[in-house]
Amino acid sequence: MPPLLLIAAITSAASFAPLAIHLSPLLVAAPSCTGTFARARFTGVVALLAAAAVLLVDRHDGLLHSPLLPIHIGAVLIVSAFVIASRALHDRDLRELAQVRAVSEAAQRVLLRPIPRELGPLIVASMYRAAAAHALVGGDLYAAARTGHSTRILIGDVRGKGLPAIDDASAVLGAFRESAQQYRTLPELAASLERSVRRHLSELPRIAPDSSERFITALLIELPDDEDIARVVSCGHPPPLLRRGSRFTLLPVTRPAPPLGLAADTPRAFCLETVAFGPGDTLLLYTDGLAEARDSAGDFFSVLDRAETWTWDCPSRLVQHISVDVDRHAGKNLQDDLALVAVHHPRQPDRSDQAPS
């Protein structure tokens, strides 16, 4: 350990130095530097060893009965006491921070539950990267639910980013989990989400003056087990990317509804689009944190152009590949939250060779 080596080096050097040169005051450096990286208990042990080394050095220098000896030892012990006290406070703060972080991570995982790897016949993988440091969730959201013989998936993006947007995201997620199995069609589900968002926003004016400017882009997808189709309702959200064979296309959303919070609250306000989605196909749902990631020159990340370089047959590898690719483009400096959901329709029911997410 460096502090012990420092004590040994000073003690050894003192044995060769002239008696008129007293090196024992230098031993105060050992407990001082120990407190920067070691816990309080170990710092106390180093302080005692340094005090003992002071006694040895001063004895060698002929100061055993000199008034300088208690001054030298006292200086080491006083400085060590301050260092140990500071380290003890720091250790206490670290323990409290660890507890707060554990509670925060548990709460965030409850808010943004992981999507199961298998939903009916589908293989699914998801990934979330929050823009706020040390956060697991932010203003982006996703959720999935089984409804009889179909799978419904929600992905959305709250206006804003990071921790301030979590409140709106939690409102949408709670509404989806409550309503996903209650409504027969996606437009009815979208209208229910709109009503829930309006109720949520109506409760905010007293505490959030900008509540009238808040909204959530969202995309709802329904994938029936017995049909090779995907039903889509878009509320101002970026269209998902479909890979079929060697072709990559953005799903055509001809009549997107306004974002949640700005739309009408009746089913007829939400246009239902239907596209083919069969065995071997893969859907990639994403938020604008992907498409709007910029490199050092300010160029956006081109989802369609980069799609050919990704691994598509395994959803877990797909989202990992995209994450690495966007880091390479943006230099690991994402300015917005990023959510990804990949859905693969396997050609065969055997999925044992798929990698875990």
Tab-separated table of C-alpha atoms in Angstrom:
chain	number	residue	atom	x	y	z
A	1	MET	CA	0.000	0.000	0.000
A	2	PRO	CA	1.380	3.485	-0.845
A	3	PRO	CA	0.922	4.941	2.710
A	4	LEU	CA	2.853	2.054	4.266
A	5	LEU	CA	5.580	2.388	1.650
A	6	LEU	CA	5.700	6.130	2.364
A	7	ILE	CA	6.170	5.504	6.099
A	8	ALA	CA	8.887	2.946	5.385
A	9	ALA	CA	10.659	5.262	2.928
A	10	ILE	CA	10.691	8.265	5.298
A	11	THR	CA	11.827	6.116	8.222
A	12	SER	CA	14.607	4.579	6.120
A	13	ALA	CA	15.712	7.951	4.758
A	14	ALA	CA	15.885	9.366	8.299
A	15	SER	CA	18.392	6.704	9.286
A	16	PHE	CA	20.807	8.000	6.659
A	17	ALA	CA	20.122	11.727	7.019
A	18	PRO	CA	22.297	13.950	9.218
A	19	LEU	CA	21.048	14.241	12.806
A	20	ALA	CA	20.417	17.953	12.318
A	21	ILE	CA	17.803	17.202	9.656
A	22	HIS	CA	14.517	15.947	11.165
A	23	LEU	CA	12.344	14.077	8.703
A	24	SER	CA	9.669	12.930	11.159
A	25	PRO	CA	7.256	15.830	10.350
A	26	LEU	CA	7.001	14.415	6.817
A	27	LEU	CA	5.211	11.343	8.206
A	28	VAL	CA	2.000	13.369	8.500
A	29	ALA	CA	1.658	12.858	4.735
A	30	ALA	CA	0.888	9.148	5.201
A	31	PRO	CA	-2.511	9.455	6.995
A	32	SER	CA	-3.342	12.559	4.965
A	33	CYS	CA	-3.083	10.743	1.627
A	34	THR	CA	-4.704	7.581	3.026
A	35	GLY	CA	-7.909	9.450	3.760
A	36	THR	CA	-8.368	10.248	0.076
A	37	PHE	CA	-8.986	6.622	-0.930
A	38	ALA	CA	-9.317	4.401	2.178
A	39	ARG	CA	-12.003	4.060	4.804
A	40	ALA	CA	-11.737	5.750	8.208
A	41	ARG	CA	-10.680	2.595	10.061
A	42	PHE	CA	-7.694	1.932	7.822
A	43	THR	CA	-6.768	5.636	7.957
A	44	GLY	CA	-6.695	5.354	11.757
A	45	VAL	CA	-4.350	2.366	11.545
A	46	VAL	CA	-2.009	4.312	9.249
A	47	ALA	CA	-2.124	7.269	11.671
A	48	LEU	CA	-0.973	5.052	14.559
A	49	LEU	CA	1.798	3.561	12.435
A	50	ALA	CA	2.914	7.061	11.427
A	51	ALA	CA	2.979	8.151	15.094
A	52	ALA	CA	5.092	5.093	15.955
A	53	ALA	CA	7.429	5.912	13.070
A	54	VAL	CA	7.772	9.474	14.407
A	55	LEU	CA	8.925	8.015	17.707
A	56	LEU	CA	11.519	5.847	15.957
A	57	VAL	CA	12.837	8.676	13.772
A	58	ASP	CA	13.046	11.202	16.604
A	59	ARG	CA	14.761	8.616	18.805
A	60	HIS	CA	17.346	8.136	16.073
A	61	ASP	CA	17.763	11.921	15.882
A	62	GLY	CA	18.315	12.136	19.642
A	63	LEU	CA	15.000	13.872	20.343
A	64	LEU	CA	13.577	11.276	22.703
A	65	HIS	CA	13.677	13.710	25.652
A	66	SER	CA	13.281	16.841	23.556
A	67	PRO	CA	10.089	18.961	23.553
A	68	LEU	CA	10.029	18.473	19.770
A	69	LEU	CA	8.976	14.827	20.147
A	70	PRO	CA	5.473	15.492	21.546
A	71	ILE	CA	5.065	18.309	19.013
A	72	HIS	CA	5.875	15.971	16.126
A	73	ILE	CA	3.616	13.179	17.423
A	74	GLY	CA	0.854	15.646	18.289
A	75	ALA	CA	0.953	17.139	14.784
A	76	VAL	CA	0.549	13.701	13.231
A	77	LEU	CA	-2.320	12.766	15.541
A	78	ILE	CA	-4.162	16.096	15.183
A	79	VAL	CA	-3.967	16.102	11.390
A	80	SER	CA	-4.946	12.421	11.381
A	81	ALA	CA	-7.969	13.172	13.578
A	82	PHE	CA	-9.247	15.747	11.087
A	83	VAL	CA	-8.604	13.388	8.167
A	84	ILE	CA	-10.382	10.493	9.909
A	85	ALA	CA	-13.371	12.683	10.804
A	86	SER	CA	-13.651	13.916	7.234
A	87	ARG	CA	-13.356	10.378	5.908
A	88	ALA	CA	-16.001	9.118	8.344
A	89	LEU	CA	-18.440	11.798	7.118
A	90	HIS	CA	-17.591	10.909	3.540
A	91	ASP	CA	-18.192	7.205	4.225
A	92	ARG	CA	-21.550	8.027	5.798
A	93	ASP	CA	-22.536	10.054	2.747
A	94	LEU	CA	-21.490	7.176	0.475
A	95	ARG	CA	-23.674	4.745	2.433
A	96	GLU	CA	-26.640	7.113	2.237
A	97	LEU	CA	-26.044	7.647	-1.484
A	98	ALA	CA	-25.925	3.890	-2.065
A	99	GLN	CA	-29.211	3.442	-0.207
A	100	VAL	CA	-30.881	6.294	-2.096
A	101	ARG	CA	-29.612	4.932	-5.404
A	102	ALA	CA	-30.890	1.450	-4.590
A	103	VAL	CA	-34.341	2.841	-3.779
A	104	SER	CA	-34.275	5.012	-6.904
A	105	GLU	CA	-33.306	2.108	-9.153
A	106	ALA	CA	-36.034	-0.073	-7.665
A	107	ALA	CA	-38.637	2.659	-8.215
A	108	GLN	CA	-37.466	3.257	-11.782
A	109	ARG	CA	-37.604	-0.452	-12.611
A	110	VAL	CA	-41.164	-0.587	-11.305
A	111	LEU	CA	-42.032	2.348	-13.563
A	112	LEU	CA	-40.362	0.935	-16.680
A	113	ARG	CA	-40.839	-2.809	-16.420
A	114	PRO	CA	-38.703	-4.951	-18.710
A	115	ILE	CA	-40.563	-6.481	-21.630
A	116	PRO	CA	-40.530	-10.311	-21.595
A	117	ARG	CA	-38.279	-11.958	-24.164
A	118	GLU	CA	-41.210	-13.961	-25.532
A	119	LEU	CA	-44.710	-12.641	-26.130
A	120	GLY	CA	-46.852	-15.286	-27.767
A	121	PRO	CA	-45.039	-16.397	-30.938
A	122	LEU	CA	-42.864	-13.267	-30.983
A	123	ILE	CA	-39.326	-12.669	-29.724
A	124	VAL	CA	-38.844	-9.210	-28.206
A	125	ALA	CA	-35.923	-7.191	-26.860
A	126	SER	CA	-35.859	-3.694	-25.450
A	127	MET	CA	-33.265	-1.161	-24.392
A	128	TYR	CA	-33.473	2.153	-22.577
A	129	ARG	CA	-30.793	4.788	-22.177
A	130	ALA	CA	-31.610	7.898	-20.165
A	131	ALA	CA	-29.954	11.225	-20.927
A	132	ALA	CA	-29.784	12.196	-17.232
A	133	ALA	CA	-26.696	10.925	-15.429
A	134	HIS	CA	-27.312	7.975	-13.056
A	135	ALA	CA	-30.930	7.670	-14.220
A	136	LEU	CA	-32.476	4.478	-15.579
A	137	VAL	CA	-35.565	6.133	-17.020
A	138	GLY	CA	-36.522	9.537	-18.321
A	139	GLY	CA	-39.025	10.932	-20.779
A	140	ASP	CA	-39.141	7.952	-23.166
A	141	LEU	CA	-41.329	4.945	-22.441
A	142	TYR	CA	-42.324	1.521	-23.662
A	143	ALA	CA	-44.612	-1.260	-22.483
A	144	ALA	CA	-46.157	-4.455	-23.815
A	145	ALA	CA	-49.207	-6.509	-22.944
A	146	ARG	CA	-50.780	-9.772	-24.047
A	147	THR	CA	-54.486	-9.439	-24.854
A	148	GLY	CA	-55.967	-12.833	-25.595
A	149	HIS	CA	-54.383	-13.966	-28.862
A	150	SER	CA	-52.480	-10.800	-29.702
A	151	THR	CA	-49.630	-8.643	-28.441
A	152	ARG	CA	-49.918	-4.900	-27.963
A	153	ILE	CA	-46.840	-2.700	-27.688
A	154	LEU	CA	-46.594	0.974	-26.748
A	155	ILE	CA	-43.603	3.213	-27.309
A	156	GLY	CA	-43.655	6.931	-26.596
A	157	ASP	CA	-41.701	10.079	-25.992
A	158	VAL	CA	-42.654	12.800	-23.531
A	159	ARG	CA	-41.963	16.395	-24.504
A	160	GLY	CA	-38.723	17.225	-22.746
A	161	LYS	CA	-36.165	14.774	-21.434
A	162	GLY	CA	-34.571	13.367	-18.333
A	163	LEU	CA	-36.007	13.361	-14.842
A	164	PRO	CA	-38.606	16.183	-15.212
A	165	ALA	CA	-40.431	14.096	-17.853
A	166	ILE	CA	-40.810	10.993	-15.667
A	167	ASP	CA	-44.123	12.233	-14.242
A	168	ASP	CA	-45.774	12.335	-17.672
A	169	ALA	CA	-44.213	9.029	-18.697
A	170	SER	CA	-45.553	7.311	-15.586
A	171	ALA	CA	-49.061	8.600	-16.331
A	172	VAL	CA	-49.041	7.109	-19.846
A	173	LEU	CA	-47.537	3.805	-18.722
A	174	GLY	CA	-50.069	3.426	-15.935
A	175	ALA	CA	-52.929	4.180	-18.302
A	176	PHE	CA	-51.670	1.655	-20.878
A	177	ARG	CA	-51.284	-1.135	-18.331
A	178	GLU	CA	-54.770	-0.449	-17.044
A	179	SER	CA	-56.471	-0.178	-20.446
A	180	ALA	CA	-54.505	-2.452	-22.811
A	181	GLN	CA	-56.847	-5.411	-22.279
A	182	GLN	CA	-60.082	-3.458	-21.882
A	183	TYR	CA	-60.547	-2.179	-25.427
A	184	ARG	CA	-61.193	-4.217	-28.539
A	185	THR	CA	-59.422	-1.937	-31.046
A	186	LEU	CA	-56.313	0.227	-31.019
A	187	PRO	CA	-58.236	3.461	-31.784
A	188	GLU	CA	-60.373	2.817	-28.692
A	189	LEU	CA	-57.230	2.207	-26.644
A	190	ALA	CA	-55.599	5.368	-28.031
A	191	ALA	CA	-58.697	7.419	-27.126
A	192	SER	CA	-58.541	6.021	-23.595
A	193	LEU	CA	-54.878	7.000	-23.299
A	194	GLU	CA	-55.751	10.497	-24.528
A	195	ARG	CA	-58.380	10.877	-21.824
A	196	SER	CA	-55.955	9.650	-19.164
A	197	VAL	CA	-53.275	12.095	-20.315
A	198	ARG	CA	-55.753	14.965	-20.265
A	199	ARG	CA	-56.792	14.114	-16.710
A	200	HIS	CA	-53.144	13.941	-15.714
A	201	LEU	CA	-52.306	17.285	-17.316
A	202	SER	CA	-55.392	18.971	-15.865
A	203	GLU	CA	-54.069	18.283	-12.371
A	204	LEU	CA	-50.736	19.984	-13.075
A	205	PRO	CA	-51.370	23.752	-13.596
A	206	ARG	CA	-50.910	24.589	-9.930
A	207	ILE	CA	-47.512	22.910	-9.752
A	208	ALA	CA	-46.424	23.075	-13.399
A	209	PRO	CA	-47.147	26.313	-15.264
A	210	ASP	CA	-46.146	24.731	-18.606
A	211	SER	CA	-48.725	21.905	-18.399
A	212	SER	CA	-50.622	23.319	-21.385
A	213	GLU	CA	-47.485	22.832	-23.518
A	214	ARG	CA	-46.835	19.236	-22.504
A	215	PHE	CA	-47.634	16.271	-24.739
A	216	ILE	CA	-46.513	12.719	-25.491
A	217	THR	CA	-45.854	11.251	-28.909
A	218	ALA	CA	-46.864	7.597	-28.971
A	219	LEU	CA	-47.068	4.581	-31.235
A	220	LEU	CA	-49.391	1.638	-30.607
A	221	ILE	CA	-48.866	-1.661	-32.408
A	222	GLU	CA	-51.035	-4.780	-32.274
A	223	LEU	CA	-49.645	-8.098	-33.543
A	224	PRO	CA	-52.252	-10.882	-33.767
A	225	ASP	CA	-51.039	-14.452	-33.248
A	226	ASP	CA	-53.200	-15.899	-36.036
A	227	GLU	CA	-52.648	-13.223	-38.697
A	228	ASP	CA	-49.476	-12.112	-40.469
A	229	ILE	CA	-50.236	-8.424	-40.012
A	230	ALA	CA	-49.401	-5.512	-37.749
A	231	ARG	CA	-51.990	-2.919	-36.814
A	232	VAL	CA	-50.561	0.517	-36.100
A	233	VAL	CA	-51.869	3.752	-34.587
A	234	SER	CA	-49.469	6.679	-34.558
A	235	CYS	CA	-49.824	9.754	-32.368
A	236	GLY	CA	-47.098	11.904	-33.881
A	237	HIS	CA	-44.380	9.324	-33.223
A	238	PRO	CA	-41.548	8.334	-35.629
A	239	PRO	CA	-42.635	5.380	-37.804
A	240	PRO	CA	-41.109	1.996	-36.980
A	241	LEU	CA	-38.600	0.321	-39.270
A	242	LEU	CA	-39.586	-2.972	-40.902
A	243	ARG	CA	-37.067	-5.492	-42.155
A	244	ARG	CA	-38.432	-8.078	-44.571
A	245	GLY	CA	-35.812	-10.256	-46.208
A	246	SER	CA	-33.112	-7.855	-47.376
A	247	ARG	CA	-35.425	-4.840	-47.647
A	248	PHE	CA	-35.783	-2.111	-45.046
A	249	THR	CA	-38.751	0.249	-45.042
A	250	LEU	CA	-40.276	2.769	-42.706
A	251	LEU	CA	-43.877	1.810	-42.114
A	252	PRO	CA	-46.122	4.219	-43.987
A	253	VAL	CA	-48.258	6.182	-41.536
A	254	THR	CA	-50.534	8.165	-43.810
A	255	ARG	CA	-52.700	9.878	-41.208
A	256	PRO	CA	-50.972	10.202	-37.834
A	257	ALA	CA	-52.996	11.676	-35.006
A	258	PRO	CA	-51.637	14.550	-32.902
A	259	PRO	CA	-49.581	13.589	-29.843
A	260	LEU	CA	-51.392	12.508	-26.688
A	261	GLY	CA	-52.522	15.583	-24.802
A	262	LEU	CA	-53.314	17.418	-28.036
A	263	ALA	CA	-55.562	14.899	-29.818
A	264	ALA	CA	-59.307	14.337	-29.734
A	265	ASP	CA	-60.554	11.764	-27.239
A	266	THR	CA	-62.767	9.687	-29.543
A	267	PRO	CA	-61.693	6.540	-31.439
A	268	ARG	CA	-62.512	8.068	-34.837
A	269	ALA	CA	-59.701	10.602	-34.298
A	270	PHE	CA	-57.102	7.818	-34.543
A	271	CYS	CA	-56.428	6.221	-37.909
A	272	LEU	CA	-55.715	2.474	-37.882
A	273	GLU	CA	-53.054	1.374	-40.377
A	274	THR	CA	-52.533	-2.297	-41.299
A	275	VAL	CA	-49.305	-3.679	-42.774
A	276	ALA	CA	-47.985	-7.169	-43.494
A	277	PHE	CA	-45.833	-8.705	-40.745
A	278	GLY	CA	-45.048	-12.392	-41.132
A	279	PRO	CA	-42.462	-15.065	-40.321
A	280	GLY	CA	-38.905	-13.802	-40.715
A	281	ASP	CA	-39.897	-10.142	-40.383
A	282	THR	CA	-38.544	-7.800	-37.703
A	283	LEU	CA	-39.944	-4.497	-36.468
A	284	LEU	CA	-37.806	-1.850	-34.802
A	285	LEU	CA	-39.624	0.710	-32.679
A	286	TYR	CA	-37.575	3.663	-31.490
A	287	THR	CA	-37.815	7.185	-30.112
A	288	ASP	CA	-36.361	10.322	-31.644
A	289	GLY	CA	-33.315	9.997	-29.397
A	290	LEU	CA	-32.025	7.618	-32.076
A	291	ALA	CA	-32.873	9.575	-35.215
A	292	GLU	CA	-31.771	12.897	-33.693
A	293	ALA	CA	-28.410	11.728	-32.318
A	294	ARG	CA	-25.757	14.062	-33.776
A	295	ASP	CA	-22.092	13.576	-34.454
A	296	SER	CA	-19.384	16.189	-33.907
A	297	ALA	CA	-20.249	17.805	-37.252
A	298	GLY	CA	-23.921	18.106	-36.318
A	299	ASP	CA	-25.122	15.403	-38.716
A	300	PHE	CA	-28.097	13.297	-37.624
A	301	PHE	CA	-27.961	9.530	-37.248
A	302	SER	CA	-29.509	7.984	-40.386
A	303	VAL	CA	-31.620	5.060	-39.212
A	304	LEU	CA	-32.511	3.800	-42.697
A	305	ASP	CA	-28.947	4.033	-44.021
A	306	ARG	CA	-27.417	2.267	-41.023
A	307	ALA	CA	-30.032	-0.503	-40.904
A	308	GLU	CA	-28.185	-2.723	-43.389
A	309	THR	CA	-25.187	-3.002	-41.042
A	310	TRP	CA	-27.176	-4.339	-38.078
A	311	THR	CA	-27.869	-7.917	-37.001
A	312	TRP	CA	-31.622	-8.403	-37.382
A	313	ASP	CA	-32.475	-12.057	-36.710
A	314	CYS	CA	-31.899	-11.797	-32.948
A	315	PRO	CA	-33.671	-8.831	-31.283
A	316	SER	CA	-31.307	-8.703	-28.302
A	317	ARG	CA	-28.253	-8.481	-30.555
A	318	LEU	CA	-30.063	-5.956	-32.726
A	319	VAL	CA	-30.670	-3.441	-29.919
A	320	GLN	CA	-27.120	-3.935	-28.619
A	321	HIS	CA	-25.699	-3.354	-32.100
A	322	ILE	CA	-27.757	-0.190	-32.504
A	323	SER	CA	-26.608	1.109	-29.123
A	324	VAL	CA	-22.953	0.605	-30.079
A	325	ASP	CA	-23.554	2.158	-33.494
A	326	VAL	CA	-25.201	5.300	-32.119
A	327	ASP	CA	-22.378	5.650	-29.574
A	328	ARG	CA	-19.884	5.474	-32.397
A	329	HIS	CA	-21.810	8.178	-34.224
A	330	ALA	CA	-22.490	10.517	-31.296
A	331	GLY	CA	-19.372	9.822	-29.277
A	332	LYS	CA	-21.303	8.409	-26.289
A	333	ASN	CA	-22.778	11.862	-25.781
A	334	LEU	CA	-26.512	11.338	-26.217
A	335	GLN	CA	-28.429	14.549	-25.628
A	336	ASP	CA	-31.837	12.861	-25.422
A	337	ASP	CA	-33.355	9.745	-23.906
A	338	LEU	CA	-33.340	6.705	-26.164
A	339	ALA	CA	-35.753	3.755	-26.189
A	340	LEU	CA	-35.629	0.760	-28.527
A	341	VAL	CA	-38.005	-2.186	-28.925
A	342	ALA	CA	-37.238	-4.918	-31.474
A	343	VAL	CA	-39.905	-7.495	-32.369
A	344	HIS	CA	-39.037	-10.571	-34.440
A	345	HIS	CA	-41.526	-13.007	-35.958
A	346	PRO	CA	-39.533	-16.277	-36.146
A	347	ARG	CA	-39.869	-18.609	-39.086
A	348	GLN	CA	-40.017	-21.637	-36.794
A	349	PRO	CA	-41.486	-22.018	-33.315
A	350	ASP	CA	-38.157	-23.254	-31.898
A	351	ARG	CA	-36.414	-20.246	-30.357
A	352	SER	CA	-33.830	-22.099	-28.256
A	353	ASP	CA	-30.967	-20.703	-30.287
A	354	GLN	CA	-31.890	-17.101	-29.610
A	355	ALA	CA	-29.530	-15.130	-27.366
A	356	PRO	CA	-30.995	-13.787	-24.100
A	357	SER	CA	-31.596	-10.060	-23.873
